[in-house]
Coordinates of C-alpha atoms and ligand atoms in Angstrom, one line a residue:
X1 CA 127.5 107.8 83.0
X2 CA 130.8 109.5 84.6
X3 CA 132.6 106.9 87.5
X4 CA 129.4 104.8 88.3
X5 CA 130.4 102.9 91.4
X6 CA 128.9 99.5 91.2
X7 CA 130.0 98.1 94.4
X8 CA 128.4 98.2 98.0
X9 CA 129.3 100.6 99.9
X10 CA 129.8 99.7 103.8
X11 CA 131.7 101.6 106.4
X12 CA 132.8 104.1 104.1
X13 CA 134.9 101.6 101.8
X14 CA 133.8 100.0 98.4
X15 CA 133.9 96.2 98.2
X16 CA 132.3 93.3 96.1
X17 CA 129.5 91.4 97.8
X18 CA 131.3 88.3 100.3
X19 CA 130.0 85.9 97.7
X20 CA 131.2 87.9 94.5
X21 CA 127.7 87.9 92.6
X22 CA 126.4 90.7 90.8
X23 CA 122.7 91.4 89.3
X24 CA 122.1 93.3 86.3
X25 CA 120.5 96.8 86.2
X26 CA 118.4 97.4 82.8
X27 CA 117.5 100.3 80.7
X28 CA 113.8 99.8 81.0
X29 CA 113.9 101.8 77.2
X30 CA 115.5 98.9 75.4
X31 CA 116.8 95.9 77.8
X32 CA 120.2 96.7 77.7
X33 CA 122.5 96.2 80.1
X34 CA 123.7 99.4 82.0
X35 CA 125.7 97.8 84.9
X36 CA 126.8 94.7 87.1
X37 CA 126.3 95.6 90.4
X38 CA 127.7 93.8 93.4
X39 CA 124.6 91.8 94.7
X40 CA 124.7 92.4 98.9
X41 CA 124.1 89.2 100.6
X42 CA 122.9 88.6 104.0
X43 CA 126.6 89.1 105.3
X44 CA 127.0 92.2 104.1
X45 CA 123.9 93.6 105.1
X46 CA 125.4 92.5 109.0
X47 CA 128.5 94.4 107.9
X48 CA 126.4 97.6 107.2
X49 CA 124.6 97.1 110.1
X50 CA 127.8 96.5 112.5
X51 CA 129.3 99.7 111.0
X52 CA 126.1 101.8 111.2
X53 CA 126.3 100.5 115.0
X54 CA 129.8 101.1 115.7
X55 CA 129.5 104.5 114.3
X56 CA 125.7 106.0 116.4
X57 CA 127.6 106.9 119.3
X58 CA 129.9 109.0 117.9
X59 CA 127.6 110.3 115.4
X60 CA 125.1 111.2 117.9
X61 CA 127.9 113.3 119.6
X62 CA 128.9 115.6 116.6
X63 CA 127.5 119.2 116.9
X64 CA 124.3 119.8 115.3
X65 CA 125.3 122.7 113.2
X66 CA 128.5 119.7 111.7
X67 CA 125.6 117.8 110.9
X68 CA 123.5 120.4 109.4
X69 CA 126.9 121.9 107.8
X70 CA 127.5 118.6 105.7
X71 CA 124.0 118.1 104.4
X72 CA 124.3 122.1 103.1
X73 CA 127.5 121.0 101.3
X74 CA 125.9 117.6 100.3
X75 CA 123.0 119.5 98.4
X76 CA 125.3 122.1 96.8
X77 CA 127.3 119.1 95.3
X78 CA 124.0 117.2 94.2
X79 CA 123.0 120.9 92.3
X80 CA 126.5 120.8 90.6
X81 CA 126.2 117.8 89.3
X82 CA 122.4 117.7 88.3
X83 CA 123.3 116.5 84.8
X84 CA 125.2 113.4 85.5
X85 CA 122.5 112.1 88.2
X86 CA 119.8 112.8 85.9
X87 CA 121.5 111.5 83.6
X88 CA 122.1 108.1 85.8
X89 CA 118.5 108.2 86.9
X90 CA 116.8 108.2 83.7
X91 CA 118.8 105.6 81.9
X92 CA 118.4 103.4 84.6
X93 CA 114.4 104.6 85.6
X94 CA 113.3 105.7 82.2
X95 CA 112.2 109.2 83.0
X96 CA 112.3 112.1 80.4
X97 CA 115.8 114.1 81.7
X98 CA 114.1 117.1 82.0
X99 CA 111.5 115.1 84.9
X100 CA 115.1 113.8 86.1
X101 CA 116.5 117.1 86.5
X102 CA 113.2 117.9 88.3
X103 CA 113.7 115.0 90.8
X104 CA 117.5 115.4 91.5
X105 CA 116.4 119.7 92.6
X106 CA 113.3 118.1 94.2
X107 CA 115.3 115.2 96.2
X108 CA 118.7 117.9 97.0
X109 CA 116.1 120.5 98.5
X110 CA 115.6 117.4 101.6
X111 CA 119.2 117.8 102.2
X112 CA 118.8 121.8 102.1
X113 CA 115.5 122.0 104.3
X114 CA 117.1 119.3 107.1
X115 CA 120.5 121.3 106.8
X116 CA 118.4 124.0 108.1
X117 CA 116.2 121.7 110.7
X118 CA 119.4 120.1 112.1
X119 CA 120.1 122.9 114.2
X120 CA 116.4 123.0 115.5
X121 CA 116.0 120.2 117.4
X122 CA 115.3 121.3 120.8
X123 CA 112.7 120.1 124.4
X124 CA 111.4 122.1 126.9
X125 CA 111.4 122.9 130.1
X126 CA 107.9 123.3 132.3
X127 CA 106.9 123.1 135.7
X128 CA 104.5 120.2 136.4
X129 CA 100.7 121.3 136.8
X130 CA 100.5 120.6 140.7
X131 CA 104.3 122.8 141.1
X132 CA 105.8 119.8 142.8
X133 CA 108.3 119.0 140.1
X134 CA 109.8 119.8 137.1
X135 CA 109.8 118.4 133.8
X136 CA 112.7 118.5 131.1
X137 CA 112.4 117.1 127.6
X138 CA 115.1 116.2 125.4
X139 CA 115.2 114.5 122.2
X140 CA 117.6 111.7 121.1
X141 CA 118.5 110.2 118.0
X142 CA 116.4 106.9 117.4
X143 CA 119.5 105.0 116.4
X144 CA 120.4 103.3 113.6
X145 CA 118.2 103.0 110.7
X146 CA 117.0 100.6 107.5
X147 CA 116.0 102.6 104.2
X148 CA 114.0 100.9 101.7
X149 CA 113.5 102.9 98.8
X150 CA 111.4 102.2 95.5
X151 CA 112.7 102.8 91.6
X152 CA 110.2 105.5 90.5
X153 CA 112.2 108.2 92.9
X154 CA 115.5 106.4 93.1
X155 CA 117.2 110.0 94.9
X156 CA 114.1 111.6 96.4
X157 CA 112.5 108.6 97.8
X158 CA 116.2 108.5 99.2
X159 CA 116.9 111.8 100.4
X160 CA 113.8 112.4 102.6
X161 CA 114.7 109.8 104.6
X162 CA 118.7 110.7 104.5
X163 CA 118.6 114.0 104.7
X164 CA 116.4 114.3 108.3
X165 CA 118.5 111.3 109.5
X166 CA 122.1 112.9 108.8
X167 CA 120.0 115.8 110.6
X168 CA 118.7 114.0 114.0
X169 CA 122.4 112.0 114.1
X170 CA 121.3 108.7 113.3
X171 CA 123.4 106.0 110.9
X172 CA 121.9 103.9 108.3
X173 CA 121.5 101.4 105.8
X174 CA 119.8 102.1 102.9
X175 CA 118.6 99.4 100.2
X176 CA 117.8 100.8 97.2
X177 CA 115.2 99.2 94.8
X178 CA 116.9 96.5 92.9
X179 CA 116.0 98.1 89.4
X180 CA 117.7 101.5 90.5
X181 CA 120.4 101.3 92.6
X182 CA 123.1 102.8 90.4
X183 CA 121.3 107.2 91.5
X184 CA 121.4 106.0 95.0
X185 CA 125.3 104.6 94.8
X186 CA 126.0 107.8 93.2
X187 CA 124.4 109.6 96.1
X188 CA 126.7 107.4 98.7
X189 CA 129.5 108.5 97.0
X190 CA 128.9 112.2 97.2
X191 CA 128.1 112.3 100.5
X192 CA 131.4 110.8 101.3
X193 CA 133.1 113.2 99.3
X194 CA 131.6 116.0 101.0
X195 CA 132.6 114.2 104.7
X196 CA 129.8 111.7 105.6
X197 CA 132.0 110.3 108.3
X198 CA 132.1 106.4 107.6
X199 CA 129.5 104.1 108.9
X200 CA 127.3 107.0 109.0
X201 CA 125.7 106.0 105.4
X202 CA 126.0 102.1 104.0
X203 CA 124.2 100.9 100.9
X204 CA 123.7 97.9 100.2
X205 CA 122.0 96.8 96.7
X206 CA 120.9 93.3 96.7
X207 CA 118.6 91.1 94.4
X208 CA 117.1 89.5 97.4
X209 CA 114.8 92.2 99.3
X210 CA 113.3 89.8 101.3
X211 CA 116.6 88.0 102.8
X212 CA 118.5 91.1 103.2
X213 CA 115.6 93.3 104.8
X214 CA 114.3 90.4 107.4
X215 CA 118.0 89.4 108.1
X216 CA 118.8 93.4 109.2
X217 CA 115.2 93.7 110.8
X218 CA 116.0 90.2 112.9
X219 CA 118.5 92.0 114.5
X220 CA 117.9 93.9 117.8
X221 CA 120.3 96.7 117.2
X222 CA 118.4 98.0 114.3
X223 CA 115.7 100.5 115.5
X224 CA 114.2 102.2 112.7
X225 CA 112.8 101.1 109.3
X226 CA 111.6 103.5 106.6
X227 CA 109.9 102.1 103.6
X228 CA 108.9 103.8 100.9
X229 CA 106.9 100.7 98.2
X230 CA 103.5 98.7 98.1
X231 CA 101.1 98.6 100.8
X232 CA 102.1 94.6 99.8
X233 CA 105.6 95.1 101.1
X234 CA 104.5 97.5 104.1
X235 CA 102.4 95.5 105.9
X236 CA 105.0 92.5 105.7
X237 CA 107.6 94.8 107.3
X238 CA 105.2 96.5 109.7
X239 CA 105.0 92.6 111.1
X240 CA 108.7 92.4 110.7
X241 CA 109.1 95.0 112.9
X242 CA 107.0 93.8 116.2
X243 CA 109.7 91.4 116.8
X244 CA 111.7 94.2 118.5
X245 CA 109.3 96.9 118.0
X246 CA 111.8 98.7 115.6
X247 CA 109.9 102.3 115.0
X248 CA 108.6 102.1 111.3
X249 CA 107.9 104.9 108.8
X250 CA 105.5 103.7 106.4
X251 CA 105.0 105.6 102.7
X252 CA 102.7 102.8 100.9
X253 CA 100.2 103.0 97.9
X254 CA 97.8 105.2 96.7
X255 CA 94.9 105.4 94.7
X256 CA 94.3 109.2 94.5
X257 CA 91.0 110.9 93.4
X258 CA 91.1 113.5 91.2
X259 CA 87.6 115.6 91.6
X260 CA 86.4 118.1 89.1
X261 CA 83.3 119.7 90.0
X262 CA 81.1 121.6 88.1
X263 CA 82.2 125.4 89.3
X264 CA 85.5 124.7 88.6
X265 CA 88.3 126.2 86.2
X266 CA 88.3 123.3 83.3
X267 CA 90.9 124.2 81.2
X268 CA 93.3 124.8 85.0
X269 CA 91.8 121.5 86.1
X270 CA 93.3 119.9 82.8
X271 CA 96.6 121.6 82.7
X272 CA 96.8 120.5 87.1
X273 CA 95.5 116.5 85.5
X274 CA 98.6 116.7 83.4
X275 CA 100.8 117.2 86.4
X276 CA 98.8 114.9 88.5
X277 CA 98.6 112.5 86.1
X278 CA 101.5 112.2 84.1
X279 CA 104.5 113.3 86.4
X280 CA 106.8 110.2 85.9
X281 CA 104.4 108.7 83.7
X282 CA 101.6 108.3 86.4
X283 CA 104.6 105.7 87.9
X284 CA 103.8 107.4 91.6
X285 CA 102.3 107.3 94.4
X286 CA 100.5 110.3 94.4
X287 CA 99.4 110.1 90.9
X288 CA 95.7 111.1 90.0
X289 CA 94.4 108.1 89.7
X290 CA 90.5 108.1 89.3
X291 CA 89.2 111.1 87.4
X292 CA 85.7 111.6 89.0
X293 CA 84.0 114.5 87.2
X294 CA 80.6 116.5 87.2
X295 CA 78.8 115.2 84.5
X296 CA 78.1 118.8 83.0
X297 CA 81.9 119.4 82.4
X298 CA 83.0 115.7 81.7
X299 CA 83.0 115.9 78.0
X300 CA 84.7 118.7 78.0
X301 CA 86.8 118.2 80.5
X302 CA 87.9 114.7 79.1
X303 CA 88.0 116.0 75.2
X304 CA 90.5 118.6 76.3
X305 CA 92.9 115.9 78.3
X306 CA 92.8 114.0 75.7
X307 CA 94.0 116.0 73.1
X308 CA 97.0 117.0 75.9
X309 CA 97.4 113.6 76.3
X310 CA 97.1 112.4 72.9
X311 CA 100.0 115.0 71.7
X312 CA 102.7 114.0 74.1
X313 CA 105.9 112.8 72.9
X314 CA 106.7 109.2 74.1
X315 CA 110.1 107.7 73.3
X316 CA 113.8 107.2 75.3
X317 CA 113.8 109.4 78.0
X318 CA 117.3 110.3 76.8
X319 CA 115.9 111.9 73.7
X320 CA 115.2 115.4 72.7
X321 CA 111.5 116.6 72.9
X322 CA 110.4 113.0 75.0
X323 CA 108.0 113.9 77.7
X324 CA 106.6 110.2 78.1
X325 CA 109.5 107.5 78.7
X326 CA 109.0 103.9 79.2
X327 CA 107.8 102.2 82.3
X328 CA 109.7 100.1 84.5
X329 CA 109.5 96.6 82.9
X330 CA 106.8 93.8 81.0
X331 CA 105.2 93.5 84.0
X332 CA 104.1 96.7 84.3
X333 CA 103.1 97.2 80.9
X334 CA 101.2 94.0 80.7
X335 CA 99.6 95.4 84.2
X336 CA 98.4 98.4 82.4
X337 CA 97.4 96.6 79.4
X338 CA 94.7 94.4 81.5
X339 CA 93.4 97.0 83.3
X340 CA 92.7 99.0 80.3
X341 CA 91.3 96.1 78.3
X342 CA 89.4 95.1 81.8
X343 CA 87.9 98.6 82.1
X344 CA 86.5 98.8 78.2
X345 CA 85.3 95.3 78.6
X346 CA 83.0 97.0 81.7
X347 CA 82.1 99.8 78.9
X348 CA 84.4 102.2 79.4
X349 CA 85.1 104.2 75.9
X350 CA 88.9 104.9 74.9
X351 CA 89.3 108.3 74.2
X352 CA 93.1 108.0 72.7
X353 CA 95.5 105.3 73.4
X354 CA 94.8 102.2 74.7
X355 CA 97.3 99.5 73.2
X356 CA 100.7 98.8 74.2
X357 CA 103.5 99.1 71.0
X358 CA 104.9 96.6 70.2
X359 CA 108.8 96.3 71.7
X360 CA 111.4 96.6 72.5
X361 CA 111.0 98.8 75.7
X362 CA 108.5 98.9 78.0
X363 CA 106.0 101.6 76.5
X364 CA 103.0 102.6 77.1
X365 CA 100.9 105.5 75.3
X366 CA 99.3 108.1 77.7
X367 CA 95.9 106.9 77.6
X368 CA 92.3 108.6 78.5
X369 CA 89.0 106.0 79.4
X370 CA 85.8 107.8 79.2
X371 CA 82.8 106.3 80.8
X372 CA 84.3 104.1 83.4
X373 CA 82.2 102.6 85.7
X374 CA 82.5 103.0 89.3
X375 CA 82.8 99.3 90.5
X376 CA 85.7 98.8 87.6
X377 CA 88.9 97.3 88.8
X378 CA 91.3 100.5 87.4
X379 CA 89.1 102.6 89.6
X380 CA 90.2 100.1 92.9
X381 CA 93.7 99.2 92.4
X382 CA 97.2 101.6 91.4
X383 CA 97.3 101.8 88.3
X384 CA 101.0 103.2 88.1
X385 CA 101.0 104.4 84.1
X386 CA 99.9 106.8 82.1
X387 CA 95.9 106.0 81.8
X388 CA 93.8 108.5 83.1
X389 CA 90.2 106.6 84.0
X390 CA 87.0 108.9 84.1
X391 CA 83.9 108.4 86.3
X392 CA 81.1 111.4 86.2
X393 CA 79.2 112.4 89.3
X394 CA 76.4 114.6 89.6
X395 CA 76.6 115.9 93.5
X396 CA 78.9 116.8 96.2
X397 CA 78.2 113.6 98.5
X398 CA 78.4 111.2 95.5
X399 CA 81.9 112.6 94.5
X400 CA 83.1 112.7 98.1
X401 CA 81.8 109.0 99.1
X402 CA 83.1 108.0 95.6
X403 CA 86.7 109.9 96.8
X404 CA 87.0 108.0 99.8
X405 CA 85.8 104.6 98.9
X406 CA 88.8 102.6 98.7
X407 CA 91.3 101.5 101.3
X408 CA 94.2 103.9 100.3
X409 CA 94.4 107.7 101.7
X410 CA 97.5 109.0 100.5
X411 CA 96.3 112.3 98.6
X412 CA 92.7 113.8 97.0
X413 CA 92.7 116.7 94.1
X414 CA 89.7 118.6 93.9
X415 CA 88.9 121.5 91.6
X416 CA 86.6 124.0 92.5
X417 CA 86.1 128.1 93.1
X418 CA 84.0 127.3 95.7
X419 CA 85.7 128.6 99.7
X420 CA 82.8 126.8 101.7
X421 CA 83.2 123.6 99.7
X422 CA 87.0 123.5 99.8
X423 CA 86.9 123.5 103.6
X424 CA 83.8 120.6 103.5
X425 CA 86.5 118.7 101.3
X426 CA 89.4 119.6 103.6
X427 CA 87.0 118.1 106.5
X428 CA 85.8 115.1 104.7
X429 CA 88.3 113.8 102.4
X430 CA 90.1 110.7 104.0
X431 CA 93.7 112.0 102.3
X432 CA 96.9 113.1 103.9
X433 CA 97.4 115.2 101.9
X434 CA 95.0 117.1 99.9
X435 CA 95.6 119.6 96.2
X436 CA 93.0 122.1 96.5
X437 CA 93.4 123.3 92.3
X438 CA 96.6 122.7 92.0
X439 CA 97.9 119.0 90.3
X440 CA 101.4 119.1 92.8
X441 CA 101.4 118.4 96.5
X442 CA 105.1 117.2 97.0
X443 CA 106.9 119.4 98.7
X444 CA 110.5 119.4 101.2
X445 CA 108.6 121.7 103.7
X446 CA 105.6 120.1 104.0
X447 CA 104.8 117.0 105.5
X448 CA 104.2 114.2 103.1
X449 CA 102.3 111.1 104.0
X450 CA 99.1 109.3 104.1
X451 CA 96.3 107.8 106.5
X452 CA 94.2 104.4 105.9
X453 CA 96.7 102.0 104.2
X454 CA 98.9 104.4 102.6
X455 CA 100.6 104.1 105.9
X456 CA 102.3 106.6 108.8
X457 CA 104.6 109.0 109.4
X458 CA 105.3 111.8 107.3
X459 CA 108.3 113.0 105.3
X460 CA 109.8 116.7 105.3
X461 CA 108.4 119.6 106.9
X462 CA 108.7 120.0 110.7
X463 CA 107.4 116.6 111.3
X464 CA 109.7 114.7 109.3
X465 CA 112.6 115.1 111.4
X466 CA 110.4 113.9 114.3
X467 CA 110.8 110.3 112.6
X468 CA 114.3 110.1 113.6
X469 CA 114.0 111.5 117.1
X470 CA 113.4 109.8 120.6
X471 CA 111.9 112.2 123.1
X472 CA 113.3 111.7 126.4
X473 CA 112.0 112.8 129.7
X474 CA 113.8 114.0 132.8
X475 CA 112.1 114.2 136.5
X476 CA 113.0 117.2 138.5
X477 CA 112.3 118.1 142.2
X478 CA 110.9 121.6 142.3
X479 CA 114.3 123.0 143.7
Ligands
LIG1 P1 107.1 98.1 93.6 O1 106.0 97.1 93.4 O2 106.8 99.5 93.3 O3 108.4 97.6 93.1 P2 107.8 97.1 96.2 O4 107.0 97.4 97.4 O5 107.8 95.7 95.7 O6 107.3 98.2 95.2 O7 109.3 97.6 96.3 C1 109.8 98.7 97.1 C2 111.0 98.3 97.8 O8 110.8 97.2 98.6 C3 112.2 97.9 96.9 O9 113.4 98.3 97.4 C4 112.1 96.3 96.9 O10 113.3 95.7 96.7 C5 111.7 96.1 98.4 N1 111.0 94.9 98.7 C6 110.2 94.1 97.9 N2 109.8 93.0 98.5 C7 110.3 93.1 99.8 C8 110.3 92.2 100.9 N3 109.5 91.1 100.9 N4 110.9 92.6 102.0 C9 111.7 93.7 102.0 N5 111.8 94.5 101.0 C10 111.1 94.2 99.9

């Protein structure tokens, strides 16, 4: 890794944490230790927050197209140097470096699409219904804002809430996951070098998430928190936040279904449960994560994932040829472990993998469960790895109330050739965000977010600017 900073970065200067600590970042592939970074207490988080203060006015001012002009430049730089933050990225996250390459495009296209939004914020102008007055609208940035961002993304999960904030002229502080802080310092860096004007962006890695997050949030000047992590962690910030009713953007948990029905293309329904499934080694949010599958195509359906499965390469994300790295840490490994032993102890069948290696890293083999039963707890909680749990179904209202049953709605897959059922599915299922025969959703011009407790707001596309904007509205005599 070329010139990792591993200091905070506040007010567009470098410095240690006030109390001199540091934590420890790990590579999840062997437990070695990649970096000391400076631990950000809760007086340094009030120095990020005084400069992201003392800088919104000023910020606010600069022109629109400046604003948009630096996030352009920002992206070109992140393209240039794609190697080196996937690179970063995958030593410290354990993705393959190919699916690290794939991120840093995915997470500098937010900077490219709200380069081009900056210069689109706009109101309107009406007369009122009655023609006694008129009405004006304006929008305003929200103020400064409080990024909490998780390790399975660490730039995208970054950049989408960056990028459209640069845009709408707001200042932040962003708190990067404690496992993956080193992308995002990276990222802080660059978008000083291209001409972030100081204050604008502060980061501030800490080992205590809690202490530094309620300290900023106890402040009154903050007005805006975007989370991306656990609906755990959501709904303790969306309390947080009624203190001072700080605006919250919430991108929480999923638990997607992934529906194959009977008409549909098999061997595309596989290739699309690949994607679904083992993007990042199933470590996100939207990953498939309940197969539910006709029972006349299950078999084959589940023979042929399992052979793709079964084949993949699993190793150091580092190395040649890998296409399944480690996950995060024990914990998740042991997580996967029990659910996996949980759901063959309700009679589940494993197709291929099933048992952890032994260490060191954190692996896990891409694993495929036949036969799971509906009430099993894989099939009600995230599983966040690479196990791919099947459920058959026999009609459309079983697989639809089987979709929907759980308390998450962040996205539904669904295969099928069939138009009148993909508009009953894009009516009934409770989703966000919906992959009609395709395994991807994600993407910078679309608006990315869930319902139920998956959360609120959504992320790129039109509305994801909206997130960082007040509207305002002006009174006008008729004239
Ligand atoms: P995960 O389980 O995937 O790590 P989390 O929701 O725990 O997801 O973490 C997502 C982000 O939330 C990380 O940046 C983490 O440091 C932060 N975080 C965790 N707990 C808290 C908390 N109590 N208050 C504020 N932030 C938190």
């Amino acid at each position: 890794m070329s010139d990792q900073p591993e200091l905070l970065f506040i007010d567009g200067e470098w410095r240690e944490a006030n109390d001199g600590r540091r934590f420890e970042v790990e590579d999840p592939a062997d437990g070695s230790v990649l970096a000391r970074v400076a631990d950000a207490s809760e007086v340094d988080a009030a120095d990020a927050l005084d400069a992201a203060v003392a800088a919104q006015a000023g910020w606010a001012r600069t022109a629109p197209r400046e604003r948009g002009e630096l996030l352009r430049a920002a992206y070109e730089l992140i393209v240039e140097r794609t190697d080196d933050l996937a690179m970063t990225m995958s030593l410290e996250m354990g993705k393959p470096l190919a699916e690290a390459a794939g991120e840093v495009a995915y997470g500098a296209e937010f900077f490219r699409w709200f380069a081009e939004e900056a210069v689109r914020i706009h109101g309107r102008f009406m007369s009122a219904p009655d023609g006694k007055s008129r009405l004006l609208t304006a929008k305003r940035p929200v103020g400064p804002c409080l990024f909490v961002t998780p390790w399975n993304f660490p730039l995208a999960m970054g950049s989408r809430k960056i990028g459209p904030a640069i845009a709408a002229g707001c200042t932040m502080v962003v708190k990067p996951a404690e496992q993956t802080p080193l992308t995002m310092l990276k990222l802080a860096a660059l978008l000083d070098e291209v001409g972030v004007p100081q204050g604008v962006v502060n980061v501030v890695p800490t080992s205590d998430a809690s202490g530094v997050v309620g300290s900023l949030m106890a402040d009154d000047r903050l007005r805006k928190v975007s989370f991306t992590g656990s609906t755990e962690v959501g709904k303790i910030l969306v309390r947080q936040s009624a203190d001072h009713l700080q605006r919250v953007s919430m991108e929480l948990g999923g638990n997607a279904p992934f529906v194959v029905f009977e008409d549909a293309d098999v061997d595309a329904a596989v290739e699309g449960a690949m994607v679904a499934k083992m993007r990042n080694m199933g470590e996100a949010c939207t990953a498939a994560n309940r197969f539910l599958v006709h029972a006349d195509v299950a078999d084959r359906f589940a023979g042929a994932l399992a052979e793709r499965m079964g084949a993949m390469t699993v190793g150091r994300g580092q190395d040649d040829g890998v296409q399944v790295g480690p996950l995060i840490d024990a914990d998740a490994v042991e997580s996967v472990s029990q659910l996996v032993t949980d759901a063959v102890h309700d009679g589940a069948r494993v197709v291929t993998g099933g048992t952890a290696p032994d260490g060191p890293g954190h692996f896990y083999p891409p694993t495929v469960l036949l036969d799971v039963p509906s009430g099993s707890q894989i099939n009600e909680v995230e599983v966040f790895g690479p196990v791919a749990p099947i459920t058959t179904f026999t009609s459309e209202d079983e697989a639809i109330a089987a979709a929907n049953a759980t308390p998450y709605g962040l996205v539904a897959y669904a295969w099928t050739r069939d138009l009148a059922r993909t508009m009953r599915l894009q009516e009934s299922l409770e989703a966000g965000m919906i992959g009609i025969n395709t395994g991807l959703v994600s993407n910078p011009a679309a608006p990315f977010g869930g319902v139920k407790e998956s959360g609120f707001g959504r992320e790129g596309g039109f509305e994801g600017i909206e997130e960082y904007l007040d509207t305002t509205y002006v009174a006008l005599p008729p004239g």
